[in-house]
XYZ file of N, CA and C in Angstrom:
246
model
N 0.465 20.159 13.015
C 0.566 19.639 11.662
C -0.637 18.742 11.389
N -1.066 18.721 10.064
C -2.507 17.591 9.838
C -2.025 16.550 9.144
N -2.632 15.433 9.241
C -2.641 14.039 8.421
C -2.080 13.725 7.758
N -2.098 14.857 6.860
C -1.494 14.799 5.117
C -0.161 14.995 5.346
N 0.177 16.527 5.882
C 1.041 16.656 5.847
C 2.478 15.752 6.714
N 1.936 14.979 7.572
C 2.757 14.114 8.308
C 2.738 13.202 7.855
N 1.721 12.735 6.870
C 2.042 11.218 5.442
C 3.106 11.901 4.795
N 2.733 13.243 4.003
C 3.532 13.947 3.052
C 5.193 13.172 3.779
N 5.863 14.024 4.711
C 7.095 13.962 5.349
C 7.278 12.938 5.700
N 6.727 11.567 5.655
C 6.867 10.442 6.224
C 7.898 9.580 4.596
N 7.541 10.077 3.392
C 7.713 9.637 2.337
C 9.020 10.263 2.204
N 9.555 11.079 2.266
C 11.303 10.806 2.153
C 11.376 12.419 1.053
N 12.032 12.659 0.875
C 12.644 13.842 -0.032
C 13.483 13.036 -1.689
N 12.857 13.674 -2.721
C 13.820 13.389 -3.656
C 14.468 14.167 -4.109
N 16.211 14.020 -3.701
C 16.774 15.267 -3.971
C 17.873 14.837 -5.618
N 18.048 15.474 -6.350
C 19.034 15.532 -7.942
C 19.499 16.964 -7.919
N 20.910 17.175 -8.621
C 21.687 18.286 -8.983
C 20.586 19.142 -10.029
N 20.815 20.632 -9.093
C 20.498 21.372 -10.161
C 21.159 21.125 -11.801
N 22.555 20.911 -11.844
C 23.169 20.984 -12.601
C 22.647 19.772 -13.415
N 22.202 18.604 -12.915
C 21.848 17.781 -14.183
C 20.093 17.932 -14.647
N 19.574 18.514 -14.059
C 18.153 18.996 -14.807
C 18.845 20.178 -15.411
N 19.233 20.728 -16.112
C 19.904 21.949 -16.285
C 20.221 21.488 -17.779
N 21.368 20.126 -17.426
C 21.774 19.590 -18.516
C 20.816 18.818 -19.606
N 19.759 18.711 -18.920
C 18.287 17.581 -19.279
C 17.870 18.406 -20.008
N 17.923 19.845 -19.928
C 17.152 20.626 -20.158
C 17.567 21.312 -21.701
N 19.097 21.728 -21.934
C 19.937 21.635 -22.556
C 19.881 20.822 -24.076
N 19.754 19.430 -23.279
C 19.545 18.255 -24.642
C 17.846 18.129 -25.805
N 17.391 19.184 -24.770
C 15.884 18.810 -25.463
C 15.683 19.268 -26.817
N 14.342 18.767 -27.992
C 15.024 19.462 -29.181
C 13.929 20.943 -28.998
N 12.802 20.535 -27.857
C 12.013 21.461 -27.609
C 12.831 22.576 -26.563
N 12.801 23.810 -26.358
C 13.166 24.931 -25.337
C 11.975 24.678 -24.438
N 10.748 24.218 -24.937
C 9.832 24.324 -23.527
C 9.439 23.414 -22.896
N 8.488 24.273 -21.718
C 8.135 22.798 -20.140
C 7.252 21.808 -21.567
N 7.501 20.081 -21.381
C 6.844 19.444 -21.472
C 5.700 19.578 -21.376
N 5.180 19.532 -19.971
C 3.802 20.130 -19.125
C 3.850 20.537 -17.622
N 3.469 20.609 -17.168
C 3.136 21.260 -15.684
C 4.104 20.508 -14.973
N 4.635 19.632 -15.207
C 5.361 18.934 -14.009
C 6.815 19.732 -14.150
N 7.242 19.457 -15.404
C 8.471 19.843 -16.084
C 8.344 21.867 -15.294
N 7.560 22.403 -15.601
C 7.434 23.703 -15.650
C 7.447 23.842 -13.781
N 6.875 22.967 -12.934
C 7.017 22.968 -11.457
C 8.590 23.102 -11.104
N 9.327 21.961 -12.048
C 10.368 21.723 -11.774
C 11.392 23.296 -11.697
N 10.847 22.998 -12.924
C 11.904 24.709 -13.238
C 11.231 25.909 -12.388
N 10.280 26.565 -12.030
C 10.041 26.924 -11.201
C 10.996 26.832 -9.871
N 11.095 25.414 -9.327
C 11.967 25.428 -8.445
C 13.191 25.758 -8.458
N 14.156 25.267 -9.693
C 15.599 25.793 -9.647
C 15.616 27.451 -9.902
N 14.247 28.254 -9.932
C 14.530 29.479 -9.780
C 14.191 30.412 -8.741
N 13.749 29.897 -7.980
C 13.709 30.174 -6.798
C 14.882 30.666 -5.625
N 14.728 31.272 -4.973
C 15.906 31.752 -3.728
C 16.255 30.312 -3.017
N 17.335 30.057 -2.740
C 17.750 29.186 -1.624
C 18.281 30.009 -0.475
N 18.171 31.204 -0.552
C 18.857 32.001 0.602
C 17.907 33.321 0.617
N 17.940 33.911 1.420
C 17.413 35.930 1.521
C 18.057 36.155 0.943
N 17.742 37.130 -0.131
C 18.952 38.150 -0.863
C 18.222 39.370 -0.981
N 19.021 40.267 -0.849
C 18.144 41.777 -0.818
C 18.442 42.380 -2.385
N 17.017 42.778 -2.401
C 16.877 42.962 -3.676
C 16.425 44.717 -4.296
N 16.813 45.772 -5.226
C 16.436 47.044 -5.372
C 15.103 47.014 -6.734
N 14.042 47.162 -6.538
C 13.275 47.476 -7.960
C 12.878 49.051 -7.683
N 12.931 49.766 -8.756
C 12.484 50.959 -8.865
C 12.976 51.842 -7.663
N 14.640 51.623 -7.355
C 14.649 52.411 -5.856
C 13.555 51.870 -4.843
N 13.359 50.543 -4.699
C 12.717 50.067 -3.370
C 13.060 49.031 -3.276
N 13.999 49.185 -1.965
C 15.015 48.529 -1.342
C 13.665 46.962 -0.778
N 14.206 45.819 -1.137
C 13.188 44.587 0.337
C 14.111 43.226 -0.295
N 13.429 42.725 1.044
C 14.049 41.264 0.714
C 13.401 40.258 -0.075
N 14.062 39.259 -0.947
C 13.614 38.224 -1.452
C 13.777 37.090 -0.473
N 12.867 36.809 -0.266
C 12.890 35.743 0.958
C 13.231 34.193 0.070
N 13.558 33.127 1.017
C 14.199 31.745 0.491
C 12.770 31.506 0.001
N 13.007 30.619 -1.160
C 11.537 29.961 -1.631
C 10.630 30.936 -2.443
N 11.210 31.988 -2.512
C 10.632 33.184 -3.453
C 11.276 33.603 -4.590
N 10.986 34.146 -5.228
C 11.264 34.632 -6.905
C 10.822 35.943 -7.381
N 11.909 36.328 -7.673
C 11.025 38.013 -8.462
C 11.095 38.484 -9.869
N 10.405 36.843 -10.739
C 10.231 36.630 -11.707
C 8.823 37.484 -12.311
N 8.631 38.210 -13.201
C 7.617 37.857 -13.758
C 6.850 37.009 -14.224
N 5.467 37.142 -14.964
C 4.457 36.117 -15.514
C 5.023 36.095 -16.473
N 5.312 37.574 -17.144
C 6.105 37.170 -18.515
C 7.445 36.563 -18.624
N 8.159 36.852 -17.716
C 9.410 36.316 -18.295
C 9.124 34.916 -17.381
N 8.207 34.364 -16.566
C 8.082 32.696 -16.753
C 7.424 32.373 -17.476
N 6.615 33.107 -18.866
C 6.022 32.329 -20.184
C 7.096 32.489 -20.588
N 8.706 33.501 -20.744
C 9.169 32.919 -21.691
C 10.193 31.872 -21.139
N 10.479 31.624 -19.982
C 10.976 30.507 -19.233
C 10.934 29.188 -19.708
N 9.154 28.841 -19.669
C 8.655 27.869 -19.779
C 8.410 27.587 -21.320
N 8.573 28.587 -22.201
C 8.536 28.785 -23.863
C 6.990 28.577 -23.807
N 5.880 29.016 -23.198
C 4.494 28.881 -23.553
C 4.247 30.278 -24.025
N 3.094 30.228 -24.380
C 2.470 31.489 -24.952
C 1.321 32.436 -23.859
């Protein structure tokens, strides 16, 4: 492991309910990311927390944890950008 990354892990985890960014998200009068941070965020709650096997076009593979089989387009319309 290098430098950074053992400062990185030294600083602690901040963990919150999917369910209340969800709700944050809900109240806004905008549908879209703020900016890049907001749009990281959501990114994350769409992501795999587990393997799940997945079929596109009759081709069987796995979605691995930490992965997504989102499009570009459907995360512009995610994020409501253009």
């Amino acid at each position: 492991m290098n430098n950074l990354t053992v400062e990185v892990l030294k600083k602690g985890y901040l963990l919150f309910p999917k369910a209340l960014f969800e709700e944050q998200m809900k109240m806004k009068k905008s549908k879209q990311a703020a900016g890049v941070f907001e749009a990281f965020v959501l990114v994350v709650t769409h992501t795999n927390y587990s393997t799940v096997s997945c079929c596109i076009s009759g081709h069987p593979f796995d979605c691995m944890r930490g992965e997504s089989m989102i499009s570009i387009r459907h995360w512009m319309k995610i994020f409501g950008w253009d």
